[in-house]
Amino acid sequence: MTAETADTAEPADGTSGPDGPDGPAARRREQRGWYFYDFACSVYSTSVVTVFLGPYLTSVAKAAADSDGFVHPLGIPVRAGSLFAYAVSASLVLAIVLMPVVGAAADRTGRKKPLLAATAYTGAAATTAMFFLAGDRYLLGAFLLIVANAATAVAMMVYNSYLPQIAEPEERDDVSSRGWAFGYTSGALVLVLNLILYSGHDSFGLSESEAVRICLASAGLWWGLFTVIPLRRLRDRRVPPGGRGAASGSGWRQLRATLADMRRHPLTLSFLLAYLVYNDGVQTVISQASVYGSEELGLGQSTLITAVLLVQVLAVAGALAMGRTARVYGAKRTILGSLVVWTLILVAGYFLPAGSPVFFYLLAAAIGLVLGGSQALSRSLFSHLVPRGKEAEYFSAYEMSDRGLSWLGPLVFGLAYQLTGSYRDAIISLVVFFAVGSMLLARVPLRRAVAAAGNPVPERI
């Protein structure tokens, strides 16, 4: 055994004293490191995907478009305004292919740190390279987006799989919440810096394009820099000989085994299907909102950045408020109520007048109030439906639903714009995800589902 392995692997007998590698002090050290990966990578989803890249990549594609407004990647005619949505969709399909393979490798070897490092730094490098996205380099932009977005999803899967190892069951809610809070904090902080740079780009001697490209690249540098902290604090666990990880086989075999087991719990699978549908709508609204604001409503980047900051702040308050609501009315009713609000947001967005930042801010406030809560309650609700002893594999499927399967919404958005040439028609087309998701969730008998999973049924759910 090498010195590094001796430092990072857990004892063969699985025991540890209070100050040993699995004692409270060691766990707290790992937890503090774990928080910082969310702090590192959240700036990508906030600054890059939500704010800057959609409008900027669309403008680059339009610069390369023909007289009819189409670009031709690989000879395929694509309306320039649909390129960003198609690239997001393609990246998530790629993530579906990679996640079970990487997940099986992590389970089989127990060496998660190298996989976290490889995926995180691949995404960070692709994001940093967006600095070179100038002129009409739309193909470069689409390629870097696909790589960075897929790497984000796979890295988050590896990152989340550490939680059961670094936190006792009674600690996990707090530890997970702190990681989430670290992510929102970094997203808001970097957006403030981006807003200063973008708004004052003339005083810094920069063009608007240069300011945007610096904001994109800085997200990649931030991601790479702060990823050093979790890589130094987290440690790998040795897989016991003949353990589950050693026999897991290929990623697809493991995924098929998990799905086969889930067929024995059809009500859990029914909830996961409902979540897949309505979460696809949520993720698409978030990823396409900046494109809609800039292209259809004619709003500037400063307005979009401020709106996203508003979402970041109110998402925390909204999650806490919806958590209290769930204690009174139950998580299912609260989620269904939030899906009604999401539908009303899309309808309001369809009728939103162009060039009116105030109304866009009101819409952003509404999104913030339901965003954190609908996702947090969905995760906690699913935890009641997981059979005891199968938490890791079931939450792996949940992560794929959360990130890896959210490709249909961007595809529908892109197709709607491709066929109609209207972003208003594209945004209203997403109502179907919330309508169908609500119907599927309403049909799940949650109390029976919790009992069927072998778990105690909460008083309110």
Coordinates of C-alpha atoms in Angstrom, one line a residue:
M1 CA 0.0 0.0 0.0
T2 CA 1.4 3.4 -0.9
A3 CA 1.6 6.2 1.5
E4 CA -1.2 8.0 -0.2
T5 CA -3.5 5.0 -0.1
A6 CA -2.7 4.5 3.6
D7 CA -3.7 8.1 4.3
T8 CA -6.9 8.0 2.3
A9 CA -8.3 4.4 2.6
E10 CA -10.4 3.4 5.5
P11 CA -9.2 0.6 7.9
A12 CA -9.8 -2.9 6.7
D13 CA -11.9 -3.8 9.7
G14 CA -14.1 -0.7 9.1
T15 CA -13.5 0.6 12.6
S16 CA -12.2 3.9 13.7
G17 CA -11.7 5.7 17.0
P18 CA -13.2 9.1 17.7
D19 CA -10.1 10.9 16.3
G20 CA -9.5 8.3 13.5
P21 CA -10.4 8.6 9.8
D22 CA -14.1 8.1 10.4
G23 CA -14.3 10.0 13.7
P24 CA -16.3 13.2 14.2
A25 CA -13.3 15.5 13.7
A26 CA -12.3 13.8 10.5
R27 CA -15.9 13.9 9.2
R28 CA -16.2 17.6 10.0
R29 CA -13.0 18.3 8.0
E30 CA -14.3 16.4 5.0
Q31 CA -17.7 18.1 5.3
R32 CA -16.1 21.5 5.2
G33 CA -14.1 20.4 2.1
W34 CA -17.3 19.0 0.5
Y35 CA -19.1 22.3 0.8
F36 CA -16.5 24.0 -1.3
Y37 CA -17.2 21.9 -4.4
D38 CA -20.7 23.4 -4.5
F39 CA -19.0 26.8 -3.9
A40 CA -16.7 26.1 -6.8
C41 CA -19.1 24.8 -9.5
S42 CA -22.3 26.7 -8.9
V43 CA -20.9 29.8 -10.7
Y44 CA -21.0 27.7 -13.9
S45 CA -24.7 27.1 -13.7
T46 CA -25.4 30.7 -12.5
S47 CA -23.1 32.9 -14.5
V48 CA -22.5 30.8 -17.6
V49 CA -25.7 28.8 -18.3
T50 CA -28.3 31.1 -16.8
V51 CA -26.9 34.5 -17.6
F52 CA -24.2 35.0 -20.2
L53 CA -23.8 32.0 -22.5
G54 CA -27.3 31.7 -24.0
P55 CA -27.6 35.3 -25.3
Y56 CA -23.9 35.5 -26.3
L57 CA -23.8 32.1 -28.1
T58 CA -27.0 33.1 -29.9
S59 CA -25.4 36.4 -31.1
V60 CA -22.3 34.5 -32.3
A61 CA -24.5 32.1 -34.2
K62 CA -26.5 34.9 -35.7
A63 CA -23.2 36.5 -36.9
A64 CA -22.5 33.2 -38.8
A65 CA -26.0 32.7 -40.1
D66 CA -27.1 32.9 -43.7
S67 CA -29.6 35.3 -45.0
D68 CA -32.5 33.2 -43.7
G69 CA -31.1 33.1 -40.2
F70 CA -29.8 29.5 -40.3
V71 CA -26.4 28.1 -39.4
H72 CA -25.4 24.7 -40.8
P73 CA -23.4 22.5 -38.3
L74 CA -22.4 19.3 -40.0
G75 CA -24.6 20.4 -43.0
I76 CA -27.8 20.4 -40.9
P77 CA -29.9 23.6 -41.1
V78 CA -30.4 25.0 -37.6
R79 CA -32.1 28.3 -36.8
A80 CA -29.4 30.4 -35.0
G81 CA -31.8 31.1 -32.1
S82 CA -32.2 27.4 -31.5
L83 CA -28.5 26.5 -31.3
F84 CA -28.1 27.1 -27.5
A85 CA -31.2 25.0 -26.6
Y86 CA -30.0 22.2 -28.9
A87 CA -26.5 22.2 -27.4
V88 CA -27.9 22.0 -23.9
S89 CA -30.1 19.1 -25.0
A90 CA -27.1 17.3 -26.6
S91 CA -25.0 17.8 -23.5
L92 CA -27.5 16.2 -21.3
V93 CA -27.8 13.2 -23.6
L94 CA -24.0 12.8 -23.4
A95 CA -24.3 13.0 -19.6
I96 CA -26.8 10.1 -19.7
V97 CA -24.2 8.0 -21.5
L98 CA -21.4 8.9 -19.1
M99 CA -23.0 8.9 -15.7
P100 CA -23.6 5.1 -15.3
V101 CA -20.1 4.4 -16.6
V102 CA -18.4 6.8 -14.2
G103 CA -20.7 5.8 -11.4
A104 CA -19.8 2.1 -11.9
A105 CA -16.1 3.0 -11.9
A106 CA -16.5 4.9 -8.6
D107 CA -18.3 2.0 -7.0
R108 CA -15.9 -0.7 -8.4
T109 CA -12.7 1.0 -7.4
G110 CA -13.8 3.3 -4.4
R111 CA -11.5 6.0 -5.9
K112 CA -13.9 8.9 -6.3
K113 CA -11.4 11.7 -6.0
P114 CA -9.6 11.1 -9.4
L115 CA -13.0 10.9 -11.1
L116 CA -14.2 14.1 -9.4
A117 CA -11.0 15.8 -10.4
A118 CA -11.1 14.6 -14.0
T119 CA -14.8 15.6 -14.5
A120 CA -14.5 18.9 -12.6
Y121 CA -11.4 20.0 -14.4
T122 CA -12.7 19.0 -17.8
G123 CA -15.7 21.2 -17.2
A124 CA -13.6 24.0 -15.8
A125 CA -11.2 23.9 -18.7
A126 CA -14.0 24.0 -21.3
T127 CA -15.6 26.9 -19.5
T128 CA -12.3 28.8 -19.3
A129 CA -11.8 28.2 -23.1
M130 CA -15.0 30.1 -23.7
F131 CA -12.8 33.2 -23.6
F132 CA -11.9 32.3 -27.2
L133 CA -15.6 32.3 -28.3
A134 CA -15.4 35.4 -30.6
G135 CA -16.6 36.4 -34.0
D136 CA -18.6 33.7 -35.7
R137 CA -17.2 30.6 -33.8
Y138 CA -20.5 29.2 -33.0
L139 CA -19.3 25.6 -33.5
L140 CA -16.6 26.1 -30.9
G141 CA -19.2 27.6 -28.5
A142 CA -21.6 24.7 -29.0
F143 CA -18.8 22.2 -28.5
L144 CA -17.5 23.8 -25.3
L145 CA -21.1 24.1 -23.9
I146 CA -21.7 20.4 -24.5
V147 CA -18.4 19.4 -22.8
A148 CA -18.8 21.7 -19.8
N149 CA -22.5 20.9 -19.2
A150 CA -22.0 17.1 -19.4
A151 CA -18.9 17.4 -17.1
T152 CA -21.0 19.4 -14.6
A153 CA -23.6 16.7 -14.4
V154 CA -21.2 13.8 -14.1
A155 CA -19.1 15.6 -11.5
M156 CA -22.2 16.4 -9.4
M157 CA -23.1 12.7 -9.4
V158 CA -19.7 11.8 -8.0
Y159 CA -19.8 14.8 -5.5
N160 CA -23.3 13.8 -4.2
S161 CA -22.2 10.2 -3.7
Y162 CA -19.8 11.3 -1.0
L163 CA -22.7 12.5 1.3
P164 CA -23.5 9.1 2.9
Q165 CA -19.8 8.6 3.6
I166 CA -19.0 11.9 5.2
A167 CA -22.2 12.4 7.3
E168 CA -24.1 10.3 9.7
P169 CA -27.8 9.9 8.9
E170 CA -28.9 12.5 11.4
E171 CA -26.4 15.0 10.0
R172 CA -27.2 14.7 6.3
D173 CA -30.0 17.2 6.1
D174 CA -27.8 19.9 7.7
V175 CA -24.7 19.0 5.7
S176 CA -26.6 18.9 2.4
S177 CA -28.3 22.2 3.1
R178 CA -25.0 23.9 3.9
G179 CA -23.5 22.7 0.6
W180 CA -26.6 24.1 -1.2
A181 CA -26.2 27.4 0.7
F182 CA -22.5 27.6 -0.2
G183 CA -23.4 27.2 -3.9
Y184 CA -26.0 30.0 -3.8
T185 CA -23.6 32.2 -2.0
S186 CA -20.8 31.8 -4.6
G187 CA -23.3 32.2 -7.4
A188 CA -24.5 35.6 -6.0
L189 CA -21.0 36.8 -5.2
V190 CA -19.6 36.1 -8.7
L191 CA -22.6 37.6 -10.3
V192 CA -22.0 40.8 -8.4
L193 CA -18.5 40.9 -9.7
N194 CA -19.7 40.1 -13.2
L195 CA -22.3 42.9 -13.0
I196 CA -19.5 45.4 -12.1
L197 CA -17.3 44.3 -14.9
Y198 CA -20.0 44.1 -17.5
S199 CA -21.8 47.3 -16.6
G200 CA -18.5 49.3 -16.5
H201 CA -16.7 47.6 -19.4
D202 CA -16.1 50.9 -21.1
S203 CA -14.3 52.3 -18.1
F204 CA -12.2 49.1 -18.0
G205 CA -11.2 49.6 -21.6
L206 CA -13.1 46.5 -22.8
S207 CA -15.7 45.9 -25.4
E208 CA -19.0 44.3 -24.5
S209 CA -17.9 41.1 -26.1
E210 CA -14.6 41.0 -24.3
A211 CA -16.4 41.7 -21.0
V212 CA -18.8 38.7 -21.6
R213 CA -15.9 36.4 -22.5
I214 CA -14.0 37.4 -19.4
C215 CA -17.1 36.7 -17.3
L216 CA -17.4 33.2 -18.9
A217 CA -13.7 32.4 -18.5
S218 CA -13.6 33.6 -14.9
A219 CA -16.3 31.1 -14.0
G220 CA -14.1 28.3 -15.3
L221 CA -11.1 29.7 -13.3
W222 CA -13.2 30.0 -10.1
W223 CA -14.5 26.4 -10.6
G224 CA -10.9 25.1 -11.0
L225 CA -9.4 27.1 -8.2
F226 CA -11.9 26.2 -5.5
T227 CA -12.1 22.5 -6.6
V228 CA -8.6 22.2 -5.0
I229 CA -10.2 22.4 -1.5
P230 CA -12.5 19.4 -1.7
L231 CA -9.8 17.4 -3.5
R232 CA -7.5 18.1 -0.5
R233 CA -10.1 17.4 2.2
L234 CA -12.1 14.4 0.8
R235 CA -10.6 10.9 0.9
D236 CA -11.3 7.7 -0.9
R237 CA -12.6 4.6 0.8
R238 CA -11.3 1.2 -0.1
V239 CA -13.9 -1.2 -1.5
P240 CA -14.0 -4.4 0.6
P241 CA -12.9 -7.6 -1.3
G242 CA -15.9 -9.2 -2.9
G243 CA -18.0 -6.1 -2.0
R244 CA -20.8 -4.7 -4.1
G245 CA -18.5 -2.3 -5.9
A246 CA -16.2 -5.0 -7.1
A247 CA -19.0 -7.0 -8.7
S248 CA -20.9 -4.1 -10.1
G249 CA -19.7 -4.7 -13.7
S250 CA -20.3 -2.1 -16.4
G251 CA -22.2 1.1 -15.8
W252 CA -25.1 0.0 -18.0
R253 CA -25.4 -3.3 -16.2
Q254 CA -25.5 -1.5 -12.9
L255 CA -28.1 0.9 -14.3
R256 CA -30.3 -2.0 -15.6
A257 CA -30.0 -3.7 -12.2
T258 CA -31.2 -0.6 -10.4
L259 CA -34.1 -0.1 -12.8
A260 CA -35.0 -3.8 -12.5
D261 CA -35.1 -3.4 -8.7
M262 CA -37.2 -0.3 -9.0
R263 CA -39.8 -2.2 -10.9
R264 CA -40.5 -4.0 -7.7
H265 CA -41.5 -0.6 -6.3
P266 CA -43.7 0.8 -9.0
L267 CA -45.1 3.6 -6.9
T268 CA -41.5 4.9 -6.3
L269 CA -41.0 4.7 -10.0
S270 CA -44.2 6.6 -10.6
F271 CA -43.0 9.4 -8.5
L272 CA -39.6 9.5 -10.2
L273 CA -41.4 9.7 -13.6
A274 CA -43.5 12.6 -12.4
Y275 CA -40.4 14.4 -11.1
L276 CA -38.6 13.7 -14.3
V277 CA -41.3 15.5 -16.3
Y278 CA -41.9 18.6 -14.1
N279 CA -38.2 19.0 -13.3
D280 CA -37.5 19.0 -17.0
G281 CA -39.7 22.1 -17.2
V282 CA -38.0 23.8 -14.3
Q283 CA -34.5 23.2 -15.7
T284 CA -35.6 24.5 -19.1
V285 CA -37.1 27.7 -17.8
I286 CA -33.9 28.4 -15.9
S287 CA -31.5 27.6 -18.8
Q288 CA -33.6 29.5 -21.4
A289 CA -34.8 32.5 -19.4
S290 CA -31.8 34.7 -20.3
V291 CA -32.3 33.9 -24.0
Y292 CA -36.0 34.8 -23.7
G293 CA -35.2 38.0 -21.8
S294 CA -32.5 39.2 -24.3
E295 CA -34.0 38.1 -27.6
E296 CA -37.7 38.4 -27.1
L297 CA -38.0 41.1 -24.5
G298 CA -35.0 43.2 -25.6
L299 CA -33.5 43.4 -22.1
G300 CA -29.8 44.1 -21.5
Q301 CA -27.3 41.9 -19.7
S302 CA -27.3 44.1 -16.7
T303 CA -31.0 43.6 -16.2
L304 CA -30.6 39.8 -16.7
I305 CA -27.7 39.6 -14.2
T306 CA -29.7 41.6 -11.6
A307 CA -32.8 39.3 -12.2
V308 CA -30.7 36.2 -11.6
L309 CA -29.3 37.8 -8.4
L310 CA -32.8 38.3 -7.3
V311 CA -33.6 34.6 -8.0
Q312 CA -30.5 33.5 -6.0
V313 CA -31.5 35.5 -2.9
L314 CA -35.2 34.6 -3.0
A315 CA -34.6 30.9 -3.7
V316 CA -33.3 30.5 -0.1
A317 CA -36.2 32.4 1.4
G318 CA -38.7 30.5 -0.8
A319 CA -37.2 27.1 0.2
L320 CA -37.6 27.9 3.9
A321 CA -41.1 29.2 3.4
M322 CA -42.2 26.1 1.4
G323 CA -40.6 23.9 4.0
R324 CA -42.9 25.5 6.7
T325 CA -45.8 25.2 4.3
A326 CA -45.1 21.5 3.8
R327 CA -45.2 20.9 7.6
V328 CA -48.8 22.2 7.6
Y329 CA -50.2 20.9 4.2
G330 CA -47.7 18.1 3.3
A331 CA -44.9 18.0 0.8
K332 CA -47.1 16.7 -2.1
R333 CA -49.7 19.4 -1.9
T334 CA -47.0 22.1 -1.5
I335 CA -45.2 20.8 -4.6
L336 CA -48.4 20.7 -6.6
G337 CA -49.1 24.3 -5.5
S338 CA -45.6 25.3 -6.7
L339 CA -46.3 23.7 -10.1
V340 CA -49.4 25.8 -10.5
V341 CA -47.2 28.8 -9.8
W342 CA -44.7 27.7 -12.4
T343 CA -47.5 27.4 -14.9
L344 CA -48.7 30.9 -14.1
I345 CA -45.1 32.2 -14.5
L346 CA -45.0 30.8 -18.0
V347 CA -48.4 32.3 -18.9
A348 CA -47.2 35.7 -17.5
G349 CA -44.0 35.4 -19.4
Y350 CA -45.8 34.9 -22.6
F351 CA -47.7 38.2 -22.2
L352 CA -44.8 40.1 -20.7
P353 CA -44.3 43.4 -22.6
A354 CA -40.9 43.9 -24.3
G355 CA -38.5 46.4 -22.8
S356 CA -40.1 46.3 -19.3
P357 CA -37.4 45.4 -16.7
V358 CA -39.8 45.9 -13.8
F359 CA -42.2 43.1 -15.0
F360 CA -39.2 40.9 -15.7
Y361 CA -38.0 41.4 -12.1
L362 CA -41.4 40.5 -10.8
L363 CA -41.3 37.3 -12.8
A364 CA -37.8 36.6 -11.5
A365 CA -39.0 37.1 -7.9
A366 CA -41.8 34.5 -8.5
I367 CA -39.3 32.0 -9.9
G368 CA -37.0 32.5 -6.9
L369 CA -39.8 31.9 -4.5
V370 CA -40.7 28.5 -6.0
L371 CA -37.3 27.3 -7.4
G372 CA -35.5 26.2 -4.3
G373 CA -38.6 24.9 -2.5
S374 CA -39.9 22.7 -5.3
Q375 CA -36.5 21.0 -5.8
A376 CA -35.7 20.7 -2.1
L377 CA -39.2 19.2 -1.3
S378 CA -38.9 16.8 -4.2
R379 CA -35.7 15.5 -2.9
S380 CA -37.0 15.0 0.6
L381 CA -40.2 13.4 -0.7
F382 CA -38.2 10.9 -2.7
S383 CA -36.1 10.0 0.3
H384 CA -39.3 8.5 1.9
L385 CA -39.8 6.3 -1.1
V386 CA -36.4 4.7 -1.2
P387 CA -36.1 1.1 0.3
R388 CA -33.7 1.0 3.2
G389 CA -30.2 -0.1 2.2
K390 CA -30.7 1.0 -1.4
E391 CA -30.2 4.8 -0.9
A392 CA -27.1 5.1 -3.1
E393 CA -28.4 3.4 -6.2
Y394 CA -31.9 4.9 -6.0
F395 CA -30.4 8.4 -5.6
S396 CA -28.2 7.7 -8.5
A397 CA -31.3 7.3 -10.6
Y398 CA -32.7 10.4 -9.0
E399 CA -29.6 12.4 -10.0
M400 CA -29.9 11.2 -13.6
S401 CA -33.5 12.4 -13.6
D402 CA -32.4 15.7 -12.0
R403 CA -29.7 16.4 -14.5
G404 CA -29.0 13.7 -17.0
L405 CA -32.6 13.3 -18.4
S406 CA -33.5 17.0 -18.6
W407 CA -33.0 17.1 -22.3
L408 CA -36.5 17.0 -23.6
G409 CA -37.5 20.5 -22.4
P410 CA -34.6 22.3 -24.3
L411 CA -35.4 20.2 -27.3
V412 CA -39.1 21.2 -27.2
F413 CA -38.1 24.9 -26.6
G414 CA -35.7 24.7 -29.6
L415 CA -38.2 23.0 -31.9
A416 CA -41.0 25.4 -31.0
Y417 CA -38.7 28.4 -31.9
Q418 CA -37.5 26.6 -35.0
L419 CA -41.0 26.0 -36.3
T420 CA -42.6 29.3 -35.3
G421 CA -39.7 31.8 -35.1
S422 CA -41.2 33.1 -31.8
Y423 CA -39.7 32.8 -28.4
R424 CA -43.1 33.5 -26.9
D425 CA -44.5 30.4 -28.5
A426 CA -41.3 28.5 -27.3
I427 CA -41.7 29.6 -23.7
I428 CA -45.5 28.8 -23.5
S429 CA -44.8 25.3 -25.0
L430 CA -43.2 24.4 -21.6
V431 CA -46.5 24.5 -19.9
V432 CA -47.0 20.9 -21.0
F433 CA -44.2 19.7 -18.6
F434 CA -45.9 21.3 -15.6
A435 CA -49.4 20.1 -16.5
V436 CA -48.3 16.5 -17.2
G437 CA -46.0 16.5 -14.2
S438 CA -48.8 17.7 -11.9
M439 CA -51.2 15.0 -13.2
L440 CA -48.6 12.2 -12.7
L441 CA -47.7 13.4 -9.2
A442 CA -51.3 13.8 -8.2
R443 CA -51.9 10.1 -9.2
V444 CA -49.2 8.8 -6.9
P445 CA -50.7 7.4 -3.6
L446 CA -47.8 8.6 -1.4
R447 CA -48.8 7.0 1.8
R448 CA -49.1 3.6 0.1
A449 CA -45.8 4.3 -1.7
V450 CA -43.9 5.0 1.6
A451 CA -45.4 1.9 3.2
A452 CA -44.5 -0.2 0.1
A453 CA -40.9 0.9 0.4
G454 CA -40.8 -0.4 4.0
N455 CA -40.5 3.0 5.6
P456 CA -42.6 4.6 8.4
V457 CA -45.3 6.9 7.0
P458 CA -45.0 10.5 8.2
E459 CA -48.0 12.2 9.7
R460 CA -48.0 14.7 6.8
I461 CA -46.6 13.9 3.4

